[in-house]
XYZ file of N, CA and C in Angstrom:
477
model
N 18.322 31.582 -160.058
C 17.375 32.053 -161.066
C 18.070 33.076 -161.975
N 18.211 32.502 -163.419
C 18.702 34.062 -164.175
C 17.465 34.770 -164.672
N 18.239 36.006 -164.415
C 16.859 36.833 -164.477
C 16.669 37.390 -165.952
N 15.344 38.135 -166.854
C 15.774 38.443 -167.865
C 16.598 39.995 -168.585
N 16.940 40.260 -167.191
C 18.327 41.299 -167.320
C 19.305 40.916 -167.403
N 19.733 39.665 -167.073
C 20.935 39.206 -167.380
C 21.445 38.625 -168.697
N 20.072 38.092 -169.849
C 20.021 37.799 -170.621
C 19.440 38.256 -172.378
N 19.192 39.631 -171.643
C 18.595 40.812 -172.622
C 19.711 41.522 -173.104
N 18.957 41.764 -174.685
C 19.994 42.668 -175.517
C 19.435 44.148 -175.234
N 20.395 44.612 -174.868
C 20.363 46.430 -174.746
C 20.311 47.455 -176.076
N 21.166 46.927 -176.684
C 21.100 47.380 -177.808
C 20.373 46.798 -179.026
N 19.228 47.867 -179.105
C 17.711 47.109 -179.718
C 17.506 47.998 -180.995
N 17.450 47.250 -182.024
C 16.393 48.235 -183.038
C 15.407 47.778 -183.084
N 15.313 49.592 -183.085
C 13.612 49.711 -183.447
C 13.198 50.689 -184.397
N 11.462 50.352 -184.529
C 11.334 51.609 -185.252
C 10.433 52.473 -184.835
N 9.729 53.709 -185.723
C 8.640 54.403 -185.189
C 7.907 54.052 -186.256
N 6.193 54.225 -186.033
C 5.113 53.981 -186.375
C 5.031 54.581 -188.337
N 6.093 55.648 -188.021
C 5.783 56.148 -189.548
C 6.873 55.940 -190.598
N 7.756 54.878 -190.077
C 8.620 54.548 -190.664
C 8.237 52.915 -192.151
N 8.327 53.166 -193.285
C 8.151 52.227 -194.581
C 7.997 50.660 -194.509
N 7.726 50.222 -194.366
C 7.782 48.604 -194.941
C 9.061 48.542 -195.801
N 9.227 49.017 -196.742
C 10.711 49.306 -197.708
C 11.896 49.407 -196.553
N 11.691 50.239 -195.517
C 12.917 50.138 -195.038
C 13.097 49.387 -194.017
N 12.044 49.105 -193.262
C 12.225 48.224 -192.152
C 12.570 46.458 -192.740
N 12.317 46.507 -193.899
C 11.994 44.790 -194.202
C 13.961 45.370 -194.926
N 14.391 46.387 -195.260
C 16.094 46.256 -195.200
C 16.581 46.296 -194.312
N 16.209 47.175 -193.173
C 16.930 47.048 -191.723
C 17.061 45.470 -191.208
N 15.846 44.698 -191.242
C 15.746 43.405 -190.454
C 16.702 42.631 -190.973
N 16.567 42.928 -192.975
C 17.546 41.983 -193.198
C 18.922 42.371 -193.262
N 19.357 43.618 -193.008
C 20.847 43.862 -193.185
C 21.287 43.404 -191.269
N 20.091 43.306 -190.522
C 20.943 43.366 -188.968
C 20.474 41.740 -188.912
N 19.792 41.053 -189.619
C 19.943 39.883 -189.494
C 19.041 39.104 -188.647
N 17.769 40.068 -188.305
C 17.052 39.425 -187.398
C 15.352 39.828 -187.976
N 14.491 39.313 -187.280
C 13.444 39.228 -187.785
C 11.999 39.609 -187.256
N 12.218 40.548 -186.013
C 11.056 41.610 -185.883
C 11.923 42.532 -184.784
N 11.506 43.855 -184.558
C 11.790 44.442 -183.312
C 10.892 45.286 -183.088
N 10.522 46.293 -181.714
C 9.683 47.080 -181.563
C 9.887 48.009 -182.109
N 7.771 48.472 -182.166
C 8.142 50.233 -182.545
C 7.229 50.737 -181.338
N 8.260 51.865 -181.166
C 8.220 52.905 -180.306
C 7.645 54.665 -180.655
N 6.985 55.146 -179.576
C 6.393 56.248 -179.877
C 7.831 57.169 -179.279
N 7.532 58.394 -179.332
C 8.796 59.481 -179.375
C 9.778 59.646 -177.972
N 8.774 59.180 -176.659
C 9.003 58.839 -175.858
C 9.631 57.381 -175.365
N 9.695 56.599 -176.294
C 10.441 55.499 -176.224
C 9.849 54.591 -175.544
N 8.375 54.613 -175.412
C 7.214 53.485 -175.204
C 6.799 52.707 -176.319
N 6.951 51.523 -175.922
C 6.287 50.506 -176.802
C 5.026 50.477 -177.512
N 4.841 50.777 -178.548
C 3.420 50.436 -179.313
C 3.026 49.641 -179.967
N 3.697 48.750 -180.332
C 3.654 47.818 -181.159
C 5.189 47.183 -181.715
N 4.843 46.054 -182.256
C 6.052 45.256 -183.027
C 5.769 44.446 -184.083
N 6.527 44.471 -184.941
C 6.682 44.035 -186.166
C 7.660 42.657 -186.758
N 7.072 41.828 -187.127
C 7.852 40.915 -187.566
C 7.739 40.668 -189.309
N 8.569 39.510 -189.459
C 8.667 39.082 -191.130
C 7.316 38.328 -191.185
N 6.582 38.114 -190.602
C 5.393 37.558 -190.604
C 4.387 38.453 -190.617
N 4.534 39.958 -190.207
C 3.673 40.475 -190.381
C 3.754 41.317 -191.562
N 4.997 41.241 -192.292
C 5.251 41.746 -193.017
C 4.457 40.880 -194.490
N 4.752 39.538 -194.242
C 4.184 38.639 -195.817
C 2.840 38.433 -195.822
N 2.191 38.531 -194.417
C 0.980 39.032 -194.583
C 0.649 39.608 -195.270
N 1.394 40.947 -195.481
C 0.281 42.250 -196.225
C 0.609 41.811 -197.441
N 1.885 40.716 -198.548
C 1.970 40.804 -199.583
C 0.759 39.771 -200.178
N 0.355 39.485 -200.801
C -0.354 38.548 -201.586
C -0.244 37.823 -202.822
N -0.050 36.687 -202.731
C 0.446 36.138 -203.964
C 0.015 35.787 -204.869
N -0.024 36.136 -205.916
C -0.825 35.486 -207.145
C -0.288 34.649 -207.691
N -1.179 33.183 -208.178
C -0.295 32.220 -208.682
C -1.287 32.130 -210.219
N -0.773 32.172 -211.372
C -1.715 31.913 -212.384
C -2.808 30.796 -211.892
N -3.479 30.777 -212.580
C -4.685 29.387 -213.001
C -4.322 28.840 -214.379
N -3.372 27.824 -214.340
C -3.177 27.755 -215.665
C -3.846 25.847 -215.884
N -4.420 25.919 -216.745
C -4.736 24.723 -217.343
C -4.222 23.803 -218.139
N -3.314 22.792 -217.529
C -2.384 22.118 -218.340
C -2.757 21.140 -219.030
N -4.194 20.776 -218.499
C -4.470 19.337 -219.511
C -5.472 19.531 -220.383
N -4.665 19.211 -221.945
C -5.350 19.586 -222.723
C -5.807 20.718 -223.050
N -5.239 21.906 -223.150
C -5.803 23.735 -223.341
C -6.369 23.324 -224.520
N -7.152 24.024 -224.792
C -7.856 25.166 -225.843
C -7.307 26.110 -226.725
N -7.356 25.550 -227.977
C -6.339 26.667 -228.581
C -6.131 27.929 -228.263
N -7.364 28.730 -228.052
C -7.256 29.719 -227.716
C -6.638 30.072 -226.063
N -6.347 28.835 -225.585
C -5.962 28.962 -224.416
C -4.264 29.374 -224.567
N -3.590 28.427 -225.681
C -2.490 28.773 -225.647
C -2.176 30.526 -226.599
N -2.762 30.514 -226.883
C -3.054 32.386 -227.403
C -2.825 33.109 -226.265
N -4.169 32.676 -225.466
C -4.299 33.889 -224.367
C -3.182 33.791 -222.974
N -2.787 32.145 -222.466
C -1.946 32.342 -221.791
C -0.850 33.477 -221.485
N -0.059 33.517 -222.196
C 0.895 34.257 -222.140
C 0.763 35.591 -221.587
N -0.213 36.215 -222.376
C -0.988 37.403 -221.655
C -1.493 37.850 -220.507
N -2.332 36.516 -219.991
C -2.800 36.523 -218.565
C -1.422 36.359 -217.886
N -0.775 35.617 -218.213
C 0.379 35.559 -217.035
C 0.865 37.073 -217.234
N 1.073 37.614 -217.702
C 1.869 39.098 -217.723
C 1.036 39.777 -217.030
N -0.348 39.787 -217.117
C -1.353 40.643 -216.311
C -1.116 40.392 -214.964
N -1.289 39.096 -214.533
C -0.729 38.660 -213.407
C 0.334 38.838 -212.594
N 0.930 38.762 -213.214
C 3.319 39.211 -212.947
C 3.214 40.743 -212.873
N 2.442 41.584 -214.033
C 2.394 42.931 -213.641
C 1.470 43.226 -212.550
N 0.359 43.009 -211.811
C -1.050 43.020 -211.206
C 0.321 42.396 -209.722
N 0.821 41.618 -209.775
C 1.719 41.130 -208.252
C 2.999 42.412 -208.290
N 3.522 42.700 -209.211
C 4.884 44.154 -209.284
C 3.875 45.140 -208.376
N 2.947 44.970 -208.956
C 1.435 46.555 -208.603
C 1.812 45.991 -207.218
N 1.066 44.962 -206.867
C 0.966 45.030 -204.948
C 2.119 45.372 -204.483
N 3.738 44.642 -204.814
C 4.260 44.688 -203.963
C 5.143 46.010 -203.910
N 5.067 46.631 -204.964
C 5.298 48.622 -204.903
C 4.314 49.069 -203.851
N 2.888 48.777 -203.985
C 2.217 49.430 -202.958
C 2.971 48.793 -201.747
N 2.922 47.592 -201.592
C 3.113 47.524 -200.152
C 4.257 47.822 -199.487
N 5.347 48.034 -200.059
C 6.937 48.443 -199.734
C 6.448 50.291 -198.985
N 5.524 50.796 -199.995
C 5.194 52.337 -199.474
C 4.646 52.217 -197.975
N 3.728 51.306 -197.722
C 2.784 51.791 -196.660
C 3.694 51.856 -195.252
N 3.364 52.275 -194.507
C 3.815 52.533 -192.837
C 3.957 51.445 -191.862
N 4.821 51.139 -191.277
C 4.432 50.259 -190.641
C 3.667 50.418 -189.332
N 3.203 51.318 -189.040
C 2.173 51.441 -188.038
C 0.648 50.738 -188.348
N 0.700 51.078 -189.789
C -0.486 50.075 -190.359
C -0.444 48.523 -190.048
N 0.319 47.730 -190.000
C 0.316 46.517 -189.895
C 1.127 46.225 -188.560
N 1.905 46.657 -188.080
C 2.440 46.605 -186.798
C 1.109 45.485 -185.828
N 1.955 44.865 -184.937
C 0.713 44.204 -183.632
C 0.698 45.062 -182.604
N -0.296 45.202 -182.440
C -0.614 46.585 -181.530
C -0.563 46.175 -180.453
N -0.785 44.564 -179.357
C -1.163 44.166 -178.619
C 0.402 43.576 -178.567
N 1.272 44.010 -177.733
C 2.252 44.021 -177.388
C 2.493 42.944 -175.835
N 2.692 41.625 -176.511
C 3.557 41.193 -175.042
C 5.129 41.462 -174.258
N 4.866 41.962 -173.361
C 6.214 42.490 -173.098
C 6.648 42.261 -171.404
N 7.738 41.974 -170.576
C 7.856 41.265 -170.140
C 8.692 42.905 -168.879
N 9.500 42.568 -167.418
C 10.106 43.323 -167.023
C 11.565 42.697 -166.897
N 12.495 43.580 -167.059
C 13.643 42.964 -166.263
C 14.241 42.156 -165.082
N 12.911 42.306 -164.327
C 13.121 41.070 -162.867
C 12.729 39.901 -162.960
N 12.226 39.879 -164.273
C 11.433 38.300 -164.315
C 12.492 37.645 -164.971
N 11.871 36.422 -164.481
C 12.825 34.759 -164.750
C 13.124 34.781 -165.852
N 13.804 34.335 -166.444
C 14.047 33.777 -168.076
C 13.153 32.071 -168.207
N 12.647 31.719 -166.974
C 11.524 30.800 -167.425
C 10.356 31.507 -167.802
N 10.052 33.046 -166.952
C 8.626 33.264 -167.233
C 8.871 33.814 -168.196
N 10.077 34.233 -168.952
C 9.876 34.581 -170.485
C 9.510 33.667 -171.645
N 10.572 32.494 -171.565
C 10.038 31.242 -172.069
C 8.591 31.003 -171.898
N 8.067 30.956 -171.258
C 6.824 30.378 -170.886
C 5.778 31.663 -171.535
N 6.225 32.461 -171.506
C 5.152 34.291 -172.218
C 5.371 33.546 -173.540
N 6.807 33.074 -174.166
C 6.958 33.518 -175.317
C 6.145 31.892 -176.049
N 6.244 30.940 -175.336
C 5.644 29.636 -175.478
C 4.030 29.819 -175.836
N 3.593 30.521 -174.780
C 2.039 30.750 -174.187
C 1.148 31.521 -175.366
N 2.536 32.416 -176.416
C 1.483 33.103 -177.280
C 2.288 33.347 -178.426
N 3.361 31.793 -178.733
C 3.492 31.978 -179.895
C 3.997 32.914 -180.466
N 5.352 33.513 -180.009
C 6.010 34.890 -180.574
C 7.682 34.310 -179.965
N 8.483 35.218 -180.674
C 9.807 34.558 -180.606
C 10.444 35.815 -180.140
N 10.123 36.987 -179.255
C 11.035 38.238 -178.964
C 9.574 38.399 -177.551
N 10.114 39.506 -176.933
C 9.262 40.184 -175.885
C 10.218 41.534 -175.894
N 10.063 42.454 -175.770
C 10.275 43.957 -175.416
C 10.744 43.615 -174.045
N 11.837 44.240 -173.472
C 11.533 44.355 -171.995
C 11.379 46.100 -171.603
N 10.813 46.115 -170.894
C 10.030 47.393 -170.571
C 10.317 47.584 -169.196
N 10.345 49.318 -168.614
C 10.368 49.513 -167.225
C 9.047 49.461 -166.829
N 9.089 50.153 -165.664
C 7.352 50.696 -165.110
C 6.698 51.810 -165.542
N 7.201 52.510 -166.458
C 6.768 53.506 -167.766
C 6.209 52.717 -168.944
N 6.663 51.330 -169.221
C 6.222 51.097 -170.233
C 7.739 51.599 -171.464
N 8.816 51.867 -171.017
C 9.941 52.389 -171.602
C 10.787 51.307 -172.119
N 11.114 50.942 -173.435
C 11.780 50.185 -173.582
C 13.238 50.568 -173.326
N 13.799 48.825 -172.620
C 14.919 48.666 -171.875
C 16.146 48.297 -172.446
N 15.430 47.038 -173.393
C 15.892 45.627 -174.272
C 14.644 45.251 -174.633
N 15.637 43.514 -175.158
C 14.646 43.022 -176.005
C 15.308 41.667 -175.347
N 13.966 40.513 -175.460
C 14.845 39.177 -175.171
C 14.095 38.275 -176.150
N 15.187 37.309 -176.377
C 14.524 36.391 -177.660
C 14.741 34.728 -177.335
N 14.381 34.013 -178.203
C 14.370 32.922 -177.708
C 16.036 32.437 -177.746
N 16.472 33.011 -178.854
C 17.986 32.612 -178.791
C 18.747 33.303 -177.710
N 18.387 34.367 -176.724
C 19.185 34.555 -175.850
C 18.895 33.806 -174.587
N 17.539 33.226 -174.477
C 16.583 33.023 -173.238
C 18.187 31.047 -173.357
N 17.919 30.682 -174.510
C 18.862 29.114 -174.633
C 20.545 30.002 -174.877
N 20.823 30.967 -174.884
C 22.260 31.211 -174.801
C 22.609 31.723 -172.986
N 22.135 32.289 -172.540
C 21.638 32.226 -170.891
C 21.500 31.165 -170.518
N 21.222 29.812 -170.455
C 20.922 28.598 -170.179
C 22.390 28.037 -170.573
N 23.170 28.040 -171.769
C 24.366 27.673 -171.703
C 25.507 28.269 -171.279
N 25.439 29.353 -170.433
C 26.477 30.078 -170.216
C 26.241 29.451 -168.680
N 25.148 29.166 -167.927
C 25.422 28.694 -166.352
C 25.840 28.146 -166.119
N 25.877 26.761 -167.139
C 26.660 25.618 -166.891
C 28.293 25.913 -166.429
């Protein structure tokens, strides 16, 4: 049985609760990966954050544009509405780069221990649709992190 200590990354970023959307959505993409936990000061898990929870909060506006057959005045006003629009989407996504990520963070944290199988991680991470688990002590202290790409790089190293 490999266990998921044998197959966990130790060296984990994370963040804390009052840390930007602006910077966490550069951290993920300069380290190349795509959610990690955040932790309170004590280094307990509170939540985690992914690129999914991140495009959530943006919202997209797509014009309404009417291609068949406009209205003269349609081709007047087009142009305009689209700028309202293009400026009205700049507006959201300045706000949303500011806000915290404690605001949108998943609060309901699946997280797994170091003695367990790397099947019962697979199977956590299968069961609810998430691609990382925290591994945690009996504090609730994060340890590592295990993901689906380590749970199948553990699987090719037994051979």
């Amino acid at each position: 049985m490999i266990t998921v200590e044998e197959a966990m990354q130790t060296d984990v970023i994370k963040f804390k609760d009052v840390d930007t959307i602006s910077y966490v959505s550069n951290v993920l993409r300069e380290k190349k990966i795509s959610g990690a936990p955040i932790v309170d000061e004590d280094n307990k898990v509170m939540g985690i954050v992914s690129e999914g929870d991140i495009m959530r909060l943006i919202e997209v506006h797509s014009p309404n544009i009417n291609l068949i057959l406009p209205a003269p005045l349609d081709l007047i006003e087009l142009p305009v509405r689209m700028r309202l629009e293009l400026d009205e989407m700049a507006e959201g996504v300045a706000k949303a780069a500011s806000v915290l990520i404690g605001e949108i963070m998943t609060k309901k944290v699946i997280s797994i221990e170091k003695d367990a199988s790397i099947s019962d991680a697979a199977e956590l991470m299968d069961s609810h649709k998430i691609n990382r688990l925290p591994v945690v002590d009996e504090k609730a202290k994060l340890i590592g992190i295990i993901t689906r790409g380590d749970i199948i790089g553990a699987l090719g190293k037994k051979e």
